[in-house]
mmCIF file of C-alpha atoms in Angstrom:
data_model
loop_
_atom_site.group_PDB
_atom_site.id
_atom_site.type_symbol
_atom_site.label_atom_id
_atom_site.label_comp_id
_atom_site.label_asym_id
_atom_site.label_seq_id
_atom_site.Cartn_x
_atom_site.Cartn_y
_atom_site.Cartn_z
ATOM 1 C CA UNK A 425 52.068 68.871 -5.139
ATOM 2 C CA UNK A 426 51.426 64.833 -5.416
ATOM 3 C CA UNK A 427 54.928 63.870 -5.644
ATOM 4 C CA UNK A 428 54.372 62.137 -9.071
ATOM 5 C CA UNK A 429 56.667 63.077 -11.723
ATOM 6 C CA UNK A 430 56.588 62.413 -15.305
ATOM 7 C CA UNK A 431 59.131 62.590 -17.807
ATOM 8 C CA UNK A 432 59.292 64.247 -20.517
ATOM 9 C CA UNK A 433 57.564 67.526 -20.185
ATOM 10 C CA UNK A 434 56.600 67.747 -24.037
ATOM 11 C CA UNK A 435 57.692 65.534 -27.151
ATOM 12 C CA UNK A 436 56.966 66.020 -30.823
ATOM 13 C CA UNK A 437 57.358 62.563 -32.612
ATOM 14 C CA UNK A 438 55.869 62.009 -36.200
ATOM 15 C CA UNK A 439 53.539 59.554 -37.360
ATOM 16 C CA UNK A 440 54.869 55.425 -37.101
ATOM 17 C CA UNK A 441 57.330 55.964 -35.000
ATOM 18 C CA UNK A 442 57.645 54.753 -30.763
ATOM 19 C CA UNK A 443 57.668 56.932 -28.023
ATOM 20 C CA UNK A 444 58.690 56.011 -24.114
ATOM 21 C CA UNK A 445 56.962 58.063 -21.282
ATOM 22 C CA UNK A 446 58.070 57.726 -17.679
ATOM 23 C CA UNK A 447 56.334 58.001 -14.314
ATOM 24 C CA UNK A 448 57.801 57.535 -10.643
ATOM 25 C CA UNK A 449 55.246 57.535 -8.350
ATOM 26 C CA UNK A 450 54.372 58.990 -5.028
ATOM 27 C CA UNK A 451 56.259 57.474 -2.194
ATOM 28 C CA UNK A 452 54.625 54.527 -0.777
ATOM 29 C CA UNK A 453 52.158 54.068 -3.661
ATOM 30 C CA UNK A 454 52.528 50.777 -5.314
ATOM 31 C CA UNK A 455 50.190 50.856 -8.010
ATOM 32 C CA UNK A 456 50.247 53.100 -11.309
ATOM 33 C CA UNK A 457 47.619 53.879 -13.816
ATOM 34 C CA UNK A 458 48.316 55.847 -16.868
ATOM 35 C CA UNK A 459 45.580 57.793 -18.247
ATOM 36 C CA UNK A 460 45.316 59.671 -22.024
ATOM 37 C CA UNK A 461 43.525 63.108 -22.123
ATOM 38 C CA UNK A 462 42.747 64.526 -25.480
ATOM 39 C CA UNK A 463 42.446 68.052 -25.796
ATOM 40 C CA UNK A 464 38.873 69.471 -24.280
ATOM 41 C CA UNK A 465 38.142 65.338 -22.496
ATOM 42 C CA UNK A 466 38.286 63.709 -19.728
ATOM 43 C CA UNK A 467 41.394 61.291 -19.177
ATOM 44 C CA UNK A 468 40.581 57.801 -20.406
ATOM 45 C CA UNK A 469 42.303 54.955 -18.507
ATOM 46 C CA UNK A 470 45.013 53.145 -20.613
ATOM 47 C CA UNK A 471 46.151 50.442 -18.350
ATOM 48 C CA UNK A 472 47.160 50.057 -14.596
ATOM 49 C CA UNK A 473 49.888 48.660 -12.847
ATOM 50 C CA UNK A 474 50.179 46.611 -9.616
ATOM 51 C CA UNK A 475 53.447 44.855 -8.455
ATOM 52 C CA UNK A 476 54.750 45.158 -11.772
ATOM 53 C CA UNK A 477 52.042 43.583 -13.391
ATOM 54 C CA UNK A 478 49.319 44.708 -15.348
ATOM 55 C CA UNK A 479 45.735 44.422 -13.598
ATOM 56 C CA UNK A 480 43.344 46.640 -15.649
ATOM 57 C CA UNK A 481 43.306 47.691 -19.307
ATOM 58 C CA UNK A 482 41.032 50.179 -21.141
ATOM 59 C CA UNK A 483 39.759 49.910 -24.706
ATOM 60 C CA UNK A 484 43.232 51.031 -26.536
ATOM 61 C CA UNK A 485 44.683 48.831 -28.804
ATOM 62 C CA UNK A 486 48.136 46.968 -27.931
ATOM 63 C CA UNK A 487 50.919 49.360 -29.266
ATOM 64 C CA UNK A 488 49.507 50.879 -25.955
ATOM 65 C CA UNK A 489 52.148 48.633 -23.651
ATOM 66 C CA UNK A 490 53.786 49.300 -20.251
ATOM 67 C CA UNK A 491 55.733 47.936 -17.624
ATOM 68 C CA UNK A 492 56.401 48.979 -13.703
ATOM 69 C CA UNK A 493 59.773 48.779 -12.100
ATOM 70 C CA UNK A 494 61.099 47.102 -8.481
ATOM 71 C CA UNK A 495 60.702 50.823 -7.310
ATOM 72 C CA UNK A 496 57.073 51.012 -8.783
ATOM 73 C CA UNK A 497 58.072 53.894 -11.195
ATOM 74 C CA UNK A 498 56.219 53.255 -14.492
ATOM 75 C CA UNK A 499 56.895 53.405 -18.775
ATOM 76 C CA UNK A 500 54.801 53.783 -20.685
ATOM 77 C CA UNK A 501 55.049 52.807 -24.358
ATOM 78 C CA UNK A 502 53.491 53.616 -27.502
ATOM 79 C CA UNK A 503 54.300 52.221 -31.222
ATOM 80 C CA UNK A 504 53.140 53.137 -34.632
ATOM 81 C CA UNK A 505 51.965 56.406 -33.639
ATOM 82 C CA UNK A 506 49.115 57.694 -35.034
ATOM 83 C CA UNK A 507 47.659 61.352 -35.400
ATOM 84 C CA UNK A 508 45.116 60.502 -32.977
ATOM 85 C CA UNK A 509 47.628 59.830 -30.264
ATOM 86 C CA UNK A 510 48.739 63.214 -29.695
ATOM 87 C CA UNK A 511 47.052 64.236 -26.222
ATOM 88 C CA UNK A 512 48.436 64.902 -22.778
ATOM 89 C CA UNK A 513 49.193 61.397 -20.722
ATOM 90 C CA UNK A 514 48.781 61.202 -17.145
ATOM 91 C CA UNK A 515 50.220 58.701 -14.911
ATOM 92 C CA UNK A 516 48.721 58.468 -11.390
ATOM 93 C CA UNK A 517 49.655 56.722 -8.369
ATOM 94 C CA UNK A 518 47.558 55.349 -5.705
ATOM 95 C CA UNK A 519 48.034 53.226 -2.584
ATOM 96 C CA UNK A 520 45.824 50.451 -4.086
ATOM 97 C CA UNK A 521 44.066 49.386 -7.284
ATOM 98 C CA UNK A 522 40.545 49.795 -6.266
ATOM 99 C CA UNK A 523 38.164 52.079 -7.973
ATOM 100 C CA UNK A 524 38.050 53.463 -4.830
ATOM 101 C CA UNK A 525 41.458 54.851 -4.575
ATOM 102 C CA UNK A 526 42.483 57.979 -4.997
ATOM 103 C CA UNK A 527 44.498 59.205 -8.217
ATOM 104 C CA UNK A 528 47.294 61.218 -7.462
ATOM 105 C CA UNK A 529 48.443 62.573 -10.607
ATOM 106 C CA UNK A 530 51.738 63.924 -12.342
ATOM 107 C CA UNK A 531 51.997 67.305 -14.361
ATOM 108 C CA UNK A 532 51.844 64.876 -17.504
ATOM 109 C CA UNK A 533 53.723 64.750 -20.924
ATOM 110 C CA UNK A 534 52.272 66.159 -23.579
ATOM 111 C CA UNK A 535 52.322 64.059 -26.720
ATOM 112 C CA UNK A 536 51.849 66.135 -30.458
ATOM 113 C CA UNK A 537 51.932 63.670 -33.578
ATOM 114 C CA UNK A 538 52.975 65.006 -36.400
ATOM 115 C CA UNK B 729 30.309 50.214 -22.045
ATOM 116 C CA UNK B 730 30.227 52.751 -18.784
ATOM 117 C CA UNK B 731 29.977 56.135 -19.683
ATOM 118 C CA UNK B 732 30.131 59.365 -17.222
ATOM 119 C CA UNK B 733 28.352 62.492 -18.691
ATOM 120 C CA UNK B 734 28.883 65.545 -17.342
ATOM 121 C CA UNK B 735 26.535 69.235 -17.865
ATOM 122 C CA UNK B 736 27.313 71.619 -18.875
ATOM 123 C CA UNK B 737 30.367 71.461 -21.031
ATOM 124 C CA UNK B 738 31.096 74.871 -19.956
ATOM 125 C CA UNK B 739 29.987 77.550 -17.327
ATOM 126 C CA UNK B 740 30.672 81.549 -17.480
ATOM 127 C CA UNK B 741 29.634 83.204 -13.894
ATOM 128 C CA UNK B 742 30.251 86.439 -12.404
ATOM 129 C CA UNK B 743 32.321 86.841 -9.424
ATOM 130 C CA UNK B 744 30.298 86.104 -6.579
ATOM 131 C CA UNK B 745 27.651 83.899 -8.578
ATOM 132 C CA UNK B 746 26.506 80.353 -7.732
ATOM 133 C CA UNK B 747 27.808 77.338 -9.988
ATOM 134 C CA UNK B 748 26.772 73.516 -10.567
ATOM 135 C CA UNK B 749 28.267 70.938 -12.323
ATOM 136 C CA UNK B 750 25.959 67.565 -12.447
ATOM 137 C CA UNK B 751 27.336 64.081 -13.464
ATOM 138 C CA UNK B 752 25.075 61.033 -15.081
ATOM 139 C CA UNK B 753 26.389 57.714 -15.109
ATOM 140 C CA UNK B 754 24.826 54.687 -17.439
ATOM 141 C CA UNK B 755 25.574 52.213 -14.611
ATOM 142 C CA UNK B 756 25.560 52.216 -10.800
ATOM 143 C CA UNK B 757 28.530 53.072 -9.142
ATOM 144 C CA UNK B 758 30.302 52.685 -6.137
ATOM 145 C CA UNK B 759 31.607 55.200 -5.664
ATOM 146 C CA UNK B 760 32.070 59.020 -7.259
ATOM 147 C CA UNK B 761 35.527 61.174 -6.995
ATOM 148 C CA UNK B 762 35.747 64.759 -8.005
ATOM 149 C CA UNK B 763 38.562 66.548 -9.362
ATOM 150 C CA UNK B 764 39.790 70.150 -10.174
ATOM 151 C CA UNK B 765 41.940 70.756 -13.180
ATOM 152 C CA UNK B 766 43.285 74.260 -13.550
ATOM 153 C CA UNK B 767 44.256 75.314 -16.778
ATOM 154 C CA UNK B 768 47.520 73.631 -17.838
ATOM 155 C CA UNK B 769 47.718 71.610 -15.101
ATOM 156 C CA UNK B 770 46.904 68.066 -13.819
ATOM 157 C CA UNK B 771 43.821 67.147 -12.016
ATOM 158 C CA UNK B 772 43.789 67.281 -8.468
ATOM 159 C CA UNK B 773 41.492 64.982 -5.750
ATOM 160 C CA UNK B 774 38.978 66.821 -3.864
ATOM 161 C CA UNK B 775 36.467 64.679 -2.303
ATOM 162 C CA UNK B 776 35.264 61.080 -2.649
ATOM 163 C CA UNK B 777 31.517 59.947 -1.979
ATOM 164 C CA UNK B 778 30.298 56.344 -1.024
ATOM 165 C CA UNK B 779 27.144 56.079 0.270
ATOM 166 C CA UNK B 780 23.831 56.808 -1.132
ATOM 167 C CA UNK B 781 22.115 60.340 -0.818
ATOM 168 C CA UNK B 782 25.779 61.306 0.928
ATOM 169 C CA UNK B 783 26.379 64.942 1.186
ATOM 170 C CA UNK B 784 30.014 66.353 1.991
ATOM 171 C CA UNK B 785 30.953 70.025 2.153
ATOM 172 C CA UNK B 786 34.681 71.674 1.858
ATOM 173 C CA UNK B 787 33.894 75.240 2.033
ATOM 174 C CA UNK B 788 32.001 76.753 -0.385
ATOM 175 C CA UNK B 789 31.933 73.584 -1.894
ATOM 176 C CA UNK B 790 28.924 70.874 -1.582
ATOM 177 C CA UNK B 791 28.842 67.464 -3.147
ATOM 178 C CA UNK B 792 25.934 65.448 -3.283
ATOM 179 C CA UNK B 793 25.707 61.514 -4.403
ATOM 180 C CA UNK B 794 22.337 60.456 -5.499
ATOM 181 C CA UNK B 795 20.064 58.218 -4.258
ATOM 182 C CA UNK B 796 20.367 55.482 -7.218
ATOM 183 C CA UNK B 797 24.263 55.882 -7.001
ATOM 184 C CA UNK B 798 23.923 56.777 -10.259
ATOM 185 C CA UNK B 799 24.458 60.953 -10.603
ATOM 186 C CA UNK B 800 26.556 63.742 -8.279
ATOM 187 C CA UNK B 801 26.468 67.034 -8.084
ATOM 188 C CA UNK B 802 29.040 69.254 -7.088
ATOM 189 C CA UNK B 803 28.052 73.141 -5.815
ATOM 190 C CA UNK B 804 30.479 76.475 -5.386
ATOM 191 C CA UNK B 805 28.848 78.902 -3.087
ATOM 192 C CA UNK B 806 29.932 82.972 -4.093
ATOM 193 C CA UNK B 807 32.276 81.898 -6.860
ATOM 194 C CA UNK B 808 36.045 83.339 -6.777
ATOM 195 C CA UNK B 809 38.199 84.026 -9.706
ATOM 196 C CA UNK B 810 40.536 81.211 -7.442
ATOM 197 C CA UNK B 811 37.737 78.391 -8.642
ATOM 198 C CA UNK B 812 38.716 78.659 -12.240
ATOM 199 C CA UNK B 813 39.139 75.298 -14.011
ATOM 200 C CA UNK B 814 37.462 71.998 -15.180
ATOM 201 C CA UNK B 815 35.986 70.070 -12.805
ATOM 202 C CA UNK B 816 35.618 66.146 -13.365
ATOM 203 C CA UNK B 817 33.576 63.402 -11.834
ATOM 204 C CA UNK B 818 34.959 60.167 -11.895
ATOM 205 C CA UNK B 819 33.350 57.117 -11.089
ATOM 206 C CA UNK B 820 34.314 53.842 -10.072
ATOM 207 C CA UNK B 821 32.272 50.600 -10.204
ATOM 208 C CA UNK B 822 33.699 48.076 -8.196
ATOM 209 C CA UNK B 823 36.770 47.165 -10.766
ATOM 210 C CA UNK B 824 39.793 48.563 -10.755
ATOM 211 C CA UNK B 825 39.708 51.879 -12.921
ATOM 212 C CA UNK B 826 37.783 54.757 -12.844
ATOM 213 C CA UNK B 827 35.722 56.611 -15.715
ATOM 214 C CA UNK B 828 36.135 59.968 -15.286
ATOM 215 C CA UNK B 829 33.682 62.200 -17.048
ATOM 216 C CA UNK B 830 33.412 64.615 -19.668
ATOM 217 C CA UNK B 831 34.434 67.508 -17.232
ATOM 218 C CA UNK B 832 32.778 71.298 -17.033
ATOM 219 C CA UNK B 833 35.266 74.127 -17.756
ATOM 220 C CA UNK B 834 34.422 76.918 -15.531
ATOM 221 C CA UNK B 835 35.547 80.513 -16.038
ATOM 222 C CA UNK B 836 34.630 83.555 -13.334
ATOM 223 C CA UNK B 837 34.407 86.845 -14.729
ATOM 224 C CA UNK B 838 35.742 89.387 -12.102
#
């Protein structure tokens, strides 16, 4: 196992309404990304996080917000859901913010809009 | 924008067959990673490749980074019911993110 854990396991919310996922990352890793796989893709990259700030986004629109902690452990939040939102989010930690890096990720928190 | 492709979508095999996954990217990259996601699960980091034409081997398994930096393949040797799951290239190109691909979902009929 990576050591990444993600919080919570599986949340139904229903359409226009916020949700808050969380992510503590690997010890030692000071950078997070959060990633959104739909059902049957690959994970797109949302955003990344690097000292608490953000250094990377990926075409999703800005309801998509985060922040990282002191302790680098990650949120992740989204507003006026939408249908399309519901997927399975990934956060991964890595000991740098290179595309070189390697993605450790968490078991993920599966998202259904209803 | 940078997109990864990734054929085929999916791949049945008997026990004990041969299997390969190939990845196309638009651009040039810098770099490929490949990852194993098991059914319900998360994906997992197997190997990174760097350098052009670079071949790495974990066991029955053989990656291979093009010459253009541009397409991987990745290889299973005998295929065991153990090697069920998607596999995923993801490529990097110098930023800070990578793009992973559209993934092949592998089953193994025993």
């Amino acid at each position: 196992e990576t050591g990444v854990t993600q919080s919570p396991t599986h949340l139904i919310k229903t359409r226009g309404q916020q949700v808050t996922l969380r992510c503590s990352s690997q010890s030692g890793h000071n950078t997070v990304s959060w990633y959104q796989q739909a059902l049957g893709q690959g994970p797109q990259f949302i955003f990344q996080y690097y000292r608490e700030e953000e250094n990377g986004r990926g075409n999703f629109p800005p309801r998509f917000s985060g922040l990282q902690f002191p302790n680098y452990s990650s949120e992740l939040n989204v507003n006026a859901l939408e249908l399309d939102d519901s997927a399975l989010y990934l956060c991964a930690s890595s000991t740098g913010t290179g595309g070189r890096d390697t993605q450790y990720f968490g078991p993920g928190t599966r998202l259904t809009v209803l | 924008g940078q997109q990864v492709m990734q054929i085929p979508q999916y791949q049945h095999v008997q026990e004990g067959e041969d299997f390969t996954t190939y990845c196309n990217s638009s651009t040039t990259l810098s770099n490929i990673q490949w990852y194993k996601q098991r059914p319900g699960g998360h994906p997992v980091f197997l190997i990174q490749l760097v350098k052009s034409g670079e071949v790495k081997k974990q066991k029955r398994l053989t990656f291979q980074f093009g010459e253009a930096k541009k397409n991987s393949s990745l290889h299973i040797t005998a295929t065991q019911t153990t090697d069920v799951g998607t596999y995923f290239c993801a490529g990097g190109s110098g930023a800070n993110n990578l793009f992973f691909g559209t993934g092949t979902r592998l089953t193994v009929i025993p």
